[in-house]
């Protein structure tokens, strides 16, 4: 939106009824600012030449109406900020006199890709000014194939990090991927879904990169590395987007069977457990103690799967799925576990079944 006085805004709204398309294109364009995740800060510009009273209130908000920064009674009001932005924002001194209401946002991440709005209110609560700024944050990408032993999510800093700093890697859903504190990893804080490792002496070297083992389709997304001081203040923040390529197998509906390939060159011990699961976490096939375990299979797959004989010696863990249908269009995951439950291998395979079906009152008819 434009930097508009309420009276002028009403005039434009009236004109919009006559020519709304023209006004949308010419009057409602939002200025854009672009930053990179990992940068120390980004500036969201907002300036006015209008006179602002000394008792004005300045609010920066995001699109979800979260308070990003509040200035009132001559000083910042950090207690009003949303916790996502605390210790991450700053405004200029003497801003009401200069009219420079720009906001500095520290450590921008993908979550900050927003339209931010700066509003100025009078003591009586009337809007004196309003302006939008759109922030775009570029996030570095890493691409890997499912089945690879590991992938590196890079994160480095030149800053001197204190010995008591806390390093957290989290995914988009705020699950803890890896935690380092008090000089050691903290595996008890990790979400059990992740298999990770960080470098030794990471605080001294500044190399906070994360090794994620056996990446699968479920790991796709944005990971955030954050560094906190002992007091909980943010010292650094950076995003890395992970893309996982999943091999695909395509088959016609109605064929007798399809092979989902999975092979390893590693020597697998005789007491490992091999599990094939679908995306809904249903057990498709289980091999343990030297033989199949059909009693563990989901009923949807019973009598429909087969694995090779002597699979641990050959490393061929491929799965044969009989009579694939449209309902089997899934991402299937082959996982190998040690006797202690440690993941030794993980790989995805996406099955595509050609041919769609619609239902009548009596039978199903194929559509070519």
mmCIF file of C-alpha atoms in Angstrom:
data_model
loop_
_atom_site.group_PDB
_atom_site.id
_atom_site.type_symbol
_atom_site.label_atom_id
_atom_site.label_comp_id
_atom_site.label_asym_id
_atom_site.label_seq_id
_atom_site.Cartn_x
_atom_site.Cartn_y
_atom_site.Cartn_z
ATOM 1 C CA UNK A 1 0.000 0.000 0.000
ATOM 2 C CA UNK A 2 0.983 3.640 -0.373
ATOM 3 C CA UNK A 3 2.107 6.065 2.271
ATOM 4 C CA UNK A 4 -1.282 7.798 2.509
ATOM 5 C CA UNK A 5 -3.056 10.255 4.740
ATOM 6 C CA UNK A 6 -6.568 8.954 5.600
ATOM 7 C CA UNK A 7 -8.252 11.772 3.571
ATOM 8 C CA UNK A 8 -6.182 11.048 0.482
ATOM 9 C CA UNK A 9 -6.847 7.305 0.970
ATOM 10 C CA UNK A 10 -10.616 7.921 0.882
ATOM 11 C CA UNK A 11 -10.258 9.900 -2.337
ATOM 12 C CA UNK A 12 -8.382 7.011 -3.956
ATOM 13 C CA UNK A 13 -10.966 4.503 -2.793
ATOM 14 C CA UNK A 14 -13.694 6.556 -4.430
ATOM 15 C CA UNK A 15 -11.670 6.724 -7.634
ATOM 16 C CA UNK A 16 -11.106 2.965 -7.489
ATOM 17 C CA UNK A 17 -14.821 2.434 -8.042
ATOM 18 C CA UNK A 18 -14.417 4.165 -11.411
ATOM 19 C CA UNK A 19 -11.130 2.581 -12.488
ATOM 20 C CA UNK A 20 -10.083 -0.158 -10.040
ATOM 21 C CA UNK A 21 -7.634 -1.923 -12.346
ATOM 22 C CA UNK A 22 -5.626 1.213 -13.026
ATOM 23 C CA UNK A 23 -5.375 2.019 -9.341
ATOM 24 C CA UNK A 24 -4.322 -1.496 -8.423
ATOM 25 C CA UNK A 25 -1.476 -1.306 -10.895
ATOM 26 C CA UNK A 26 -0.408 2.272 -10.241
ATOM 27 C CA UNK A 27 -1.257 2.998 -6.638
ATOM 28 C CA UNK A 28 -1.159 -0.240 -4.675
ATOM 29 C CA UNK A 29 2.204 -1.623 -5.699
ATOM 30 C CA UNK A 30 4.322 -2.611 -2.707
ATOM 31 C CA UNK A 31 8.045 -1.730 -2.640
ATOM 32 C CA UNK A 32 10.264 -4.785 -2.325
ATOM 33 C CA UNK A 33 13.450 -5.417 -0.412
ATOM 34 C CA UNK A 34 15.592 -8.487 -1.050
ATOM 35 C CA UNK A 35 18.011 -10.056 1.420
ATOM 36 C CA UNK A 36 19.868 -13.324 1.837
ATOM 37 C CA UNK A 37 19.355 -15.695 4.717
ATOM 38 C CA UNK A 38 22.495 -15.580 6.835
ATOM 39 C CA UNK A 39 23.055 -11.843 6.381
ATOM 40 C CA UNK A 40 23.451 -9.865 9.585
ATOM 41 C CA UNK A 41 20.528 -7.543 8.807
ATOM 42 C CA UNK A 42 18.174 -6.067 6.204
ATOM 43 C CA UNK A 43 16.637 -2.570 6.132
ATOM 44 C CA UNK A 44 12.881 -2.095 5.583
ATOM 45 C CA UNK A 45 12.605 1.556 4.423
ATOM 46 C CA UNK A 46 9.835 3.877 5.588
ATOM 47 C CA UNK A 47 10.145 7.665 5.469
ATOM 48 C CA UNK A 48 7.753 10.571 5.609
ATOM 49 C CA UNK A 49 8.059 14.338 5.114
ATOM 50 C CA UNK A 50 4.930 14.958 7.189
ATOM 51 C CA UNK A 51 5.182 16.475 10.638
ATOM 52 C CA UNK A 52 4.827 13.803 13.330
ATOM 53 C CA UNK A 53 3.790 14.802 16.882
ATOM 54 C CA UNK A 54 6.063 13.852 19.750
ATOM 55 C CA UNK A 55 3.367 11.622 21.301
ATOM 56 C CA UNK A 56 2.850 9.534 18.139
ATOM 57 C CA UNK A 57 2.951 5.729 18.272
ATOM 58 C CA UNK A 58 4.839 3.813 15.572
ATOM 59 C CA UNK A 59 4.024 0.150 14.941
ATOM 60 C CA UNK A 60 5.620 -2.313 12.558
ATOM 61 C CA UNK A 61 3.421 -5.400 12.028
ATOM 62 C CA UNK A 62 3.602 -8.432 9.780
ATOM 63 C CA UNK A 63 0.764 -9.838 7.700
ATOM 64 C CA UNK A 64 -0.373 -12.045 10.594
ATOM 65 C CA UNK A 65 -0.813 -8.983 12.802
ATOM 66 C CA UNK A 66 2.186 -9.885 14.938
ATOM 67 C CA UNK A 67 3.925 -6.886 16.444
ATOM 68 C CA UNK A 68 7.397 -6.652 14.944
ATOM 69 C CA UNK A 69 8.473 -3.412 16.632
ATOM 70 C CA UNK A 70 6.700 -0.727 18.696
ATOM 71 C CA UNK A 71 7.884 2.815 19.460
ATOM 72 C CA UNK A 72 5.884 4.998 21.832
ATOM 73 C CA UNK A 73 6.459 7.716 24.443
ATOM 74 C CA UNK A 74 9.882 8.403 23.030
ATOM 75 C CA UNK A 75 11.296 4.872 23.305
ATOM 76 C CA UNK A 76 11.018 1.294 22.039
ATOM 77 C CA UNK A 77 8.497 -1.024 23.711
ATOM 78 C CA UNK A 78 10.146 -4.489 23.462
ATOM 79 C CA UNK A 79 7.629 -6.051 25.847
ATOM 80 C CA UNK A 80 4.949 -5.607 23.144
ATOM 81 C CA UNK A 81 6.934 -7.424 20.453
ATOM 82 C CA UNK A 82 6.093 -10.898 19.279
ATOM 83 C CA UNK A 83 8.768 -13.274 20.575
ATOM 84 C CA UNK A 84 9.743 -14.177 17.008
ATOM 85 C CA UNK A 85 11.165 -10.675 16.578
ATOM 86 C CA UNK A 86 12.517 -9.863 20.042
ATOM 87 C CA UNK A 87 16.181 -8.789 20.026
ATOM 88 C CA UNK A 88 16.051 -8.818 16.187
ATOM 89 C CA UNK A 89 14.797 -5.305 15.401
ATOM 90 C CA UNK A 90 16.040 -1.744 15.673
ATOM 91 C CA UNK A 91 14.804 1.711 14.673
ATOM 92 C CA UNK A 92 16.699 4.977 14.274
ATOM 93 C CA UNK A 93 17.070 7.461 17.104
ATOM 94 C CA UNK A 94 15.068 10.695 16.937
ATOM 95 C CA UNK A 95 12.820 9.031 14.327
ATOM 96 C CA UNK A 96 9.775 11.275 14.851
ATOM 97 C CA UNK A 97 11.816 14.403 14.163
ATOM 98 C CA UNK A 98 13.641 13.059 11.100
ATOM 99 C CA UNK A 99 10.654 11.125 9.694
ATOM 100 C CA UNK A 100 12.900 8.092 9.082
ATOM 101 C CA UNK A 101 10.815 5.206 10.430
ATOM 102 C CA UNK A 102 12.855 2.493 8.701
ATOM 103 C CA UNK A 103 13.243 -0.825 10.487
ATOM 104 C CA UNK A 104 16.387 -2.912 10.714
ATOM 105 C CA UNK A 105 15.570 -6.638 10.904
ATOM 106 C CA UNK A 106 18.471 -8.812 12.007
ATOM 107 C CA UNK A 107 19.185 -12.314 10.677
ATOM 108 C CA UNK A 108 16.387 -12.557 8.069
ATOM 109 C CA UNK A 109 15.124 -16.090 7.325
ATOM 110 C CA UNK A 110 12.561 -17.645 5.023
ATOM 111 C CA UNK A 111 9.907 -17.214 7.714
ATOM 112 C CA UNK A 112 10.396 -13.455 7.372
ATOM 113 C CA UNK A 113 9.263 -13.437 3.741
ATOM 114 C CA UNK A 114 6.336 -11.184 4.498
ATOM 115 C CA UNK A 115 4.663 -7.898 3.790
ATOM 116 C CA UNK A 116 5.522 -5.689 6.752
ATOM 117 C CA UNK A 117 3.395 -2.652 7.537
ATOM 118 C CA UNK A 118 4.520 0.529 9.266
ATOM 119 C CA UNK A 119 1.713 2.559 10.882
ATOM 120 C CA UNK A 120 1.845 5.838 12.761
ATOM 121 C CA UNK A 121 -0.955 6.657 15.205
ATOM 122 C CA UNK A 122 -1.868 9.875 16.954
ATOM 123 C CA UNK A 123 -2.388 9.967 20.703
ATOM 124 C CA UNK A 124 -6.124 9.534 20.015
ATOM 125 C CA UNK A 125 -5.511 6.387 17.913
ATOM 126 C CA UNK A 126 -6.045 7.937 14.466
ATOM 127 C CA UNK A 127 -3.828 6.642 11.644
ATOM 128 C CA UNK A 128 -1.464 9.385 10.494
ATOM 129 C CA UNK A 129 0.517 7.260 8.054
ATOM 130 C CA UNK A 130 0.646 3.727 6.681
ATOM 131 C CA UNK A 131 3.148 1.996 4.417
ATOM 132 C CA UNK A 132 3.841 -1.592 3.312
ATOM 133 C CA UNK A 133 7.219 -3.130 2.477
ATOM 134 C CA UNK A 134 7.605 -6.613 1.049
ATOM 135 C CA UNK A 135 10.639 -8.603 2.159
ATOM 136 C CA UNK A 136 12.021 -11.360 -0.044
ATOM 137 C CA UNK A 137 14.662 -13.640 1.446
ATOM 138 C CA UNK A 138 16.895 -15.761 -0.769
ATOM 139 C CA UNK A 139 17.677 -19.143 0.747
ATOM 140 C CA UNK A 140 20.627 -21.293 -0.423
ATOM 141 C CA UNK A 141 19.628 -24.714 -1.732
ATOM 142 C CA UNK A 142 21.201 -28.130 -1.445
ATOM 143 C CA UNK A 143 20.068 -31.034 -3.619
ATOM 144 C CA UNK A 144 20.661 -34.724 -2.984
ATOM 145 C CA UNK A 145 19.307 -38.080 -4.121
ATOM 146 C CA UNK A 146 17.415 -40.287 -1.720
ATOM 147 C CA UNK A 147 19.620 -43.255 -0.898
ATOM 148 C CA UNK A 148 22.805 -41.204 -0.499
ATOM 149 C CA UNK A 149 24.610 -41.893 2.755
ATOM 150 C CA UNK A 150 24.509 -38.240 3.830
ATOM 151 C CA UNK A 151 24.071 -34.621 2.786
ATOM 152 C CA UNK A 152 25.800 -31.513 4.178
ATOM 153 C CA UNK A 153 23.720 -28.458 5.118
ATOM 154 C CA UNK A 154 26.303 -25.620 5.136
ATOM 155 C CA UNK A 155 26.364 -22.917 7.802
ATOM 156 C CA UNK A 156 29.471 -20.873 8.594
ATOM 157 C CA UNK A 157 30.187 -17.663 10.452
ATOM 158 C CA UNK A 158 33.202 -15.376 10.826
ATOM 159 C CA UNK A 159 32.009 -14.081 14.171
ATOM 160 C CA UNK A 160 33.759 -15.146 17.352
ATOM 161 C CA UNK A 161 31.253 -17.322 19.166
ATOM 162 C CA UNK A 162 31.391 -17.569 22.969
ATOM 163 C CA UNK A 163 32.194 -20.945 24.494
ATOM 164 C CA UNK A 164 28.790 -21.081 26.202
ATOM 165 C CA UNK A 165 26.768 -20.500 23.010
ATOM 166 C CA UNK A 166 23.890 -22.810 22.113
ATOM 167 C CA UNK A 167 23.515 -24.009 18.511
ATOM 168 C CA UNK A 168 20.149 -25.286 17.308
ATOM 169 C CA UNK A 169 19.171 -26.743 13.962
ATOM 170 C CA UNK A 170 15.397 -26.875 13.460
ATOM 171 C CA UNK A 171 13.135 -27.827 10.566
ATOM 172 C CA UNK A 172 10.149 -25.878 9.215
ATOM 173 C CA UNK A 173 7.850 -27.502 11.789
ATOM 174 C CA UNK A 174 10.031 -26.330 14.706
ATOM 175 C CA UNK A 175 11.265 -29.859 15.369
ATOM 176 C CA UNK A 176 14.753 -29.961 16.864
ATOM 177 C CA UNK A 177 17.078 -31.535 14.322
ATOM 178 C CA UNK A 178 20.318 -31.119 16.287
ATOM 179 C CA UNK A 179 21.309 -29.283 19.483
ATOM 180 C CA UNK A 180 24.816 -28.375 20.676
ATOM 181 C CA UNK A 181 25.311 -26.776 24.093
ATOM 182 C CA UNK A 182 27.843 -26.707 26.920
ATOM 183 C CA UNK A 183 30.492 -28.036 24.545
ATOM 184 C CA UNK A 184 28.567 -31.205 23.601
ATOM 185 C CA UNK A 185 25.741 -32.507 21.433
ATOM 186 C CA UNK A 186 22.425 -32.887 23.248
ATOM 187 C CA UNK A 187 20.839 -35.955 21.589
ATOM 188 C CA UNK A 188 18.103 -36.167 24.215
ATOM 189 C CA UNK A 189 16.656 -32.907 22.811
ATOM 190 C CA UNK A 190 16.622 -34.164 19.234
ATOM 191 C CA UNK A 191 13.510 -35.312 17.445
ATOM 192 C CA UNK A 192 13.994 -39.044 16.898
ATOM 193 C CA UNK A 193 13.176 -38.630 13.210
ATOM 194 C CA UNK A 194 16.622 -37.162 12.417
ATOM 195 C CA UNK A 195 20.085 -38.711 11.964
ATOM 196 C CA UNK A 196 22.685 -35.963 12.333
ATOM 197 C CA UNK A 197 26.261 -34.999 13.078
ATOM 198 C CA UNK A 198 28.135 -31.706 13.557
ATOM 199 C CA UNK A 199 31.845 -30.905 13.352
ATOM 200 C CA UNK A 200 34.098 -31.001 16.373
ATOM 201 C CA UNK A 201 35.347 -27.681 17.774
ATOM 202 C CA UNK A 202 32.567 -25.924 15.866
ATOM 203 C CA UNK A 203 32.434 -22.802 18.045
ATOM 204 C CA UNK A 204 36.140 -22.087 17.471
ATOM 205 C CA UNK A 205 36.099 -22.722 13.715
ATOM 206 C CA UNK A 206 32.678 -21.159 13.081
ATOM 207 C CA UNK A 207 31.728 -24.126 10.896
ATOM 208 C CA UNK A 208 28.222 -24.967 12.113
ATOM 209 C CA UNK A 209 27.359 -27.157 9.129
ATOM 210 C CA UNK A 210 25.105 -30.144 9.715
ATOM 211 C CA UNK A 211 25.484 -33.615 8.244
ATOM 212 C CA UNK A 212 22.102 -35.290 7.746
ATOM 213 C CA UNK A 213 22.353 -39.016 7.142
ATOM 214 C CA UNK A 214 20.141 -41.009 4.768
ATOM 215 C CA UNK A 215 18.025 -38.118 3.426
ATOM 216 C CA UNK A 216 14.502 -39.050 2.281
ATOM 217 C CA UNK A 217 11.523 -37.247 0.821
ATOM 218 C CA UNK A 218 10.299 -36.494 4.361
ATOM 219 C CA UNK A 219 13.415 -34.372 4.918
ATOM 220 C CA UNK A 220 12.570 -31.962 2.107
ATOM 221 C CA UNK A 221 12.209 -28.418 3.365
ATOM 222 C CA UNK A 222 13.912 -25.505 5.048
ATOM 223 C CA UNK A 223 16.300 -26.075 7.940
ATOM 224 C CA UNK A 224 17.351 -23.191 10.205
ATOM 225 C CA UNK A 225 20.608 -22.918 12.121
ATOM 226 C CA UNK A 226 20.355 -20.559 15.112
ATOM 227 C CA UNK A 227 23.020 -19.540 17.612
ATOM 228 C CA UNK A 228 22.007 -18.183 21.023
ATOM 229 C CA UNK A 229 23.971 -16.545 23.803
ATOM 230 C CA UNK A 230 23.796 -17.858 27.353
ATOM 231 C CA UNK A 231 21.112 -15.219 27.999
ATOM 232 C CA UNK A 232 19.028 -16.452 25.060
ATOM 233 C CA UNK A 233 19.792 -13.613 22.640
ATOM 234 C CA UNK A 234 20.109 -14.531 18.962
ATOM 235 C CA UNK A 235 23.707 -14.273 17.748
ATOM 236 C CA UNK A 236 23.166 -15.737 14.279
ATOM 237 C CA UNK A 237 20.475 -17.295 12.098
ATOM 238 C CA UNK A 238 20.625 -18.936 8.686
ATOM 239 C CA UNK A 239 18.336 -21.067 6.494
ATOM 240 C CA UNK A 240 19.248 -23.876 4.109
ATOM 241 C CA UNK A 241 16.672 -25.453 1.825
ATOM 242 C CA UNK A 242 17.054 -29.178 1.172
ATOM 243 C CA UNK A 243 15.704 -30.789 -1.990
ATOM 244 C CA UNK A 244 15.650 -34.583 -2.143
ATOM 245 C CA UNK A 245 15.340 -36.252 -5.545
ATOM 246 C CA UNK A 246 13.375 -39.481 -5.373
ATOM 247 C CA UNK A 247 13.833 -42.137 -8.092
ATOM 248 C CA UNK A 248 10.590 -42.996 -9.857
ATOM 249 C CA UNK A 249 9.160 -46.240 -11.161
ATOM 250 C CA UNK A 250 6.228 -46.113 -13.582
ATOM 251 C CA UNK A 251 3.945 -48.989 -14.435
ATOM 252 C CA UNK A 252 0.602 -49.620 -16.116
ATOM 253 C CA UNK A 253 -2.341 -50.470 -13.900
ATOM 254 C CA UNK A 254 -3.201 -54.135 -14.336
ATOM 255 C CA UNK A 255 0.321 -55.530 -14.720
ATOM 256 C CA UNK A 256 1.174 -58.568 -12.639
ATOM 257 C CA UNK A 257 3.927 -56.901 -10.601
ATOM 258 C CA UNK A 258 6.361 -53.998 -10.288
ATOM 259 C CA UNK A 259 9.888 -53.900 -8.846
ATOM 260 C CA UNK A 260 10.828 -51.137 -6.396
ATOM 261 C CA UNK A 261 14.645 -51.059 -6.547
ATOM 262 C CA UNK A 262 16.853 -50.693 -3.470
ATOM 263 C CA UNK A 263 20.472 -51.839 -3.347
ATOM 264 C CA UNK A 264 23.427 -51.253 -1.072
ATOM 265 C CA UNK A 265 27.139 -51.946 -1.289
ATOM 266 C CA UNK A 266 27.513 -52.051 2.477
ATOM 267 C CA UNK A 267 28.044 -55.362 4.229
ATOM 268 C CA UNK A 268 24.897 -55.903 6.243
ATOM 269 C CA UNK A 269 25.067 -57.982 9.444
ATOM 270 C CA UNK A 270 22.873 -61.048 9.689
ATOM 271 C CA UNK A 271 20.770 -59.643 12.542
ATOM 272 C CA UNK A 272 19.529 -56.495 10.740
ATOM 273 C CA UNK A 273 15.882 -55.621 10.237
ATOM 274 C CA UNK A 274 14.658 -54.464 6.810
ATOM 275 C CA UNK A 275 11.396 -52.529 6.610
ATOM 276 C CA UNK A 276 9.488 -51.242 3.607
ATOM 277 C CA UNK A 277 6.848 -48.643 4.549
ATOM 278 C CA UNK A 278 4.519 -46.360 2.616
ATOM 279 C CA UNK A 279 4.072 -42.636 3.237
ATOM 280 C CA UNK A 280 1.291 -43.320 5.751
ATOM 281 C CA UNK A 281 3.752 -45.335 7.815
ATOM 282 C CA UNK A 282 2.027 -48.619 7.013
ATOM 283 C CA UNK A 283 4.319 -51.641 6.960
ATOM 284 C CA UNK A 284 4.556 -52.954 3.425
ATOM 285 C CA UNK A 285 7.120 -55.711 4.048
ATOM 286 C CA UNK A 286 9.328 -56.721 6.990
ATOM 287 C CA UNK A 287 12.406 -58.947 6.955
ATOM 288 C CA UNK A 288 14.084 -59.895 10.227
ATOM 289 C CA UNK A 289 15.971 -62.796 11.779
ATOM 290 C CA UNK A 290 16.685 -64.231 8.356
ATOM 291 C CA UNK A 291 13.070 -64.433 7.119
ATOM 292 C CA UNK A 292 9.990 -62.423 6.167
ATOM 293 C CA UNK A 293 7.583 -61.360 8.923
ATOM 294 C CA UNK A 294 4.161 -61.384 7.223
ATOM 295 C CA UNK A 295 2.301 -61.006 10.516
ATOM 296 C CA UNK A 296 3.693 -57.452 10.772
ATOM 297 C CA UNK A 297 2.467 -56.370 7.349
ATOM 298 C CA UNK A 298 -0.485 -54.057 6.887
ATOM 299 C CA UNK A 299 -3.427 -56.054 5.554
ATOM 300 C CA UNK A 300 -3.409 -53.940 2.377
ATOM 301 C CA UNK A 301 -0.101 -55.533 1.356
ATOM 302 C CA UNK A 302 -0.386 -59.085 2.672
ATOM 303 C CA UNK A 303 0.273 -61.733 -0.020
ATOM 304 C CA UNK A 304 1.223 -58.911 -2.434
ATOM 305 C CA UNK A 305 4.950 -58.470 -1.671
ATOM 306 C CA UNK A 306 8.166 -60.415 -2.094
ATOM 307 C CA UNK A 307 11.860 -59.816 -1.481
ATOM 308 C CA UNK A 308 14.868 -61.635 -2.908
ATOM 309 C CA UNK A 309 16.430 -64.618 -1.192
ATOM 310 C CA UNK A 310 19.835 -64.081 0.394
ATOM 311 C CA UNK A 311 19.184 -60.349 0.301
ATOM 312 C CA UNK A 312 21.614 -59.464 3.111
ATOM 313 C CA UNK A 313 24.552 -61.121 1.330
ATOM 314 C CA UNK A 314 23.774 -59.598 -2.080
ATOM 315 C CA UNK A 315 22.665 -56.186 -0.777
ATOM 316 C CA UNK A 316 19.660 -56.311 -3.119
ATOM 317 C CA UNK A 317 16.771 -55.152 -0.934
ATOM 318 C CA UNK A 318 14.397 -54.516 -3.831
ATOM 319 C CA UNK A 319 10.698 -55.186 -3.297
ATOM 320 C CA UNK A 320 8.300 -56.826 -5.712
ATOM 321 C CA UNK A 321 4.745 -55.471 -5.359
ATOM 322 C CA UNK A 322 2.064 -57.574 -7.053
ATOM 323 C CA UNK A 323 -0.995 -56.214 -8.852
ATOM 324 C CA UNK A 324 -0.254 -52.486 -8.421
ATOM 325 C CA UNK A 325 -3.315 -50.233 -8.607
ATOM 326 C CA UNK A 326 -4.007 -46.528 -8.561
ATOM 327 C CA UNK A 327 -4.162 -46.757 -4.762
ATOM 328 C CA UNK A 328 -0.481 -47.762 -4.683
ATOM 329 C CA UNK A 329 0.701 -44.426 -6.063
ATOM 330 C CA UNK A 330 2.982 -43.748 -3.121
ATOM 331 C CA UNK A 331 6.476 -42.976 -1.997
ATOM 332 C CA UNK A 332 7.795 -46.198 -0.477
ATOM 333 C CA UNK A 333 10.748 -46.153 1.924
ATOM 334 C CA UNK A 334 13.212 -48.977 2.503
ATOM 335 C CA UNK A 335 14.953 -48.760 5.900
ATOM 336 C CA UNK A 336 17.608 -51.001 7.408
ATOM 337 C CA UNK A 337 18.082 -51.119 11.186
ATOM 338 C CA UNK A 338 20.767 -52.683 13.351
ATOM 339 C CA UNK A 339 19.867 -55.012 16.208
ATOM 340 C CA UNK A 340 20.043 -51.981 18.518
ATOM 341 C CA UNK A 341 17.606 -50.015 16.343
ATOM 342 C CA UNK A 342 20.187 -47.740 14.718
ATOM 343 C CA UNK A 343 19.470 -46.741 11.099
ATOM 344 C CA UNK A 344 22.013 -48.278 8.726
ATOM 345 C CA UNK A 345 20.369 -47.239 5.460
ATOM 346 C CA UNK A 346 17.309 -45.442 4.104
ATOM 347 C CA UNK A 347 15.998 -44.930 0.582
ATOM 348 C CA UNK A 348 12.785 -43.734 -1.104
ATOM 349 C CA UNK A 349 11.196 -44.962 -4.315
ATOM 350 C CA UNK A 350 8.176 -43.271 -5.871
ATOM 351 C CA UNK A 351 5.663 -45.513 -7.633
ATOM 352 C CA UNK A 352 3.514 -44.074 -10.402
ATOM 353 C CA UNK A 353 0.657 -46.183 -11.729
ATOM 354 C CA UNK A 354 -0.767 -45.188 -15.111
ATOM 355 C CA UNK A 355 -4.501 -45.297 -15.621
ATOM 356 C CA UNK A 356 -7.292 -43.753 -13.590
ATOM 357 C CA UNK A 357 -10.506 -45.330 -12.408
ATOM 358 C CA UNK A 358 -13.987 -44.028 -11.752
ATOM 359 C CA UNK A 359 -16.693 -45.865 -9.874
ATOM 360 C CA UNK A 360 -20.178 -46.802 -11.075
ATOM 361 C CA UNK A 361 -22.890 -48.419 -8.980
ATOM 362 C CA UNK A 362 -21.727 -51.880 -9.957
ATOM 363 C CA UNK A 363 -18.149 -52.061 -11.212
ATOM 364 C CA UNK A 364 -14.999 -50.021 -11.842
ATOM 365 C CA UNK A 365 -14.224 -48.843 -15.381
ATOM 366 C CA UNK A 366 -10.723 -47.929 -16.604
ATOM 367 C CA UNK A 367 -10.160 -44.601 -18.348
ATOM 368 C CA UNK A 368 -7.328 -44.616 -20.844
#
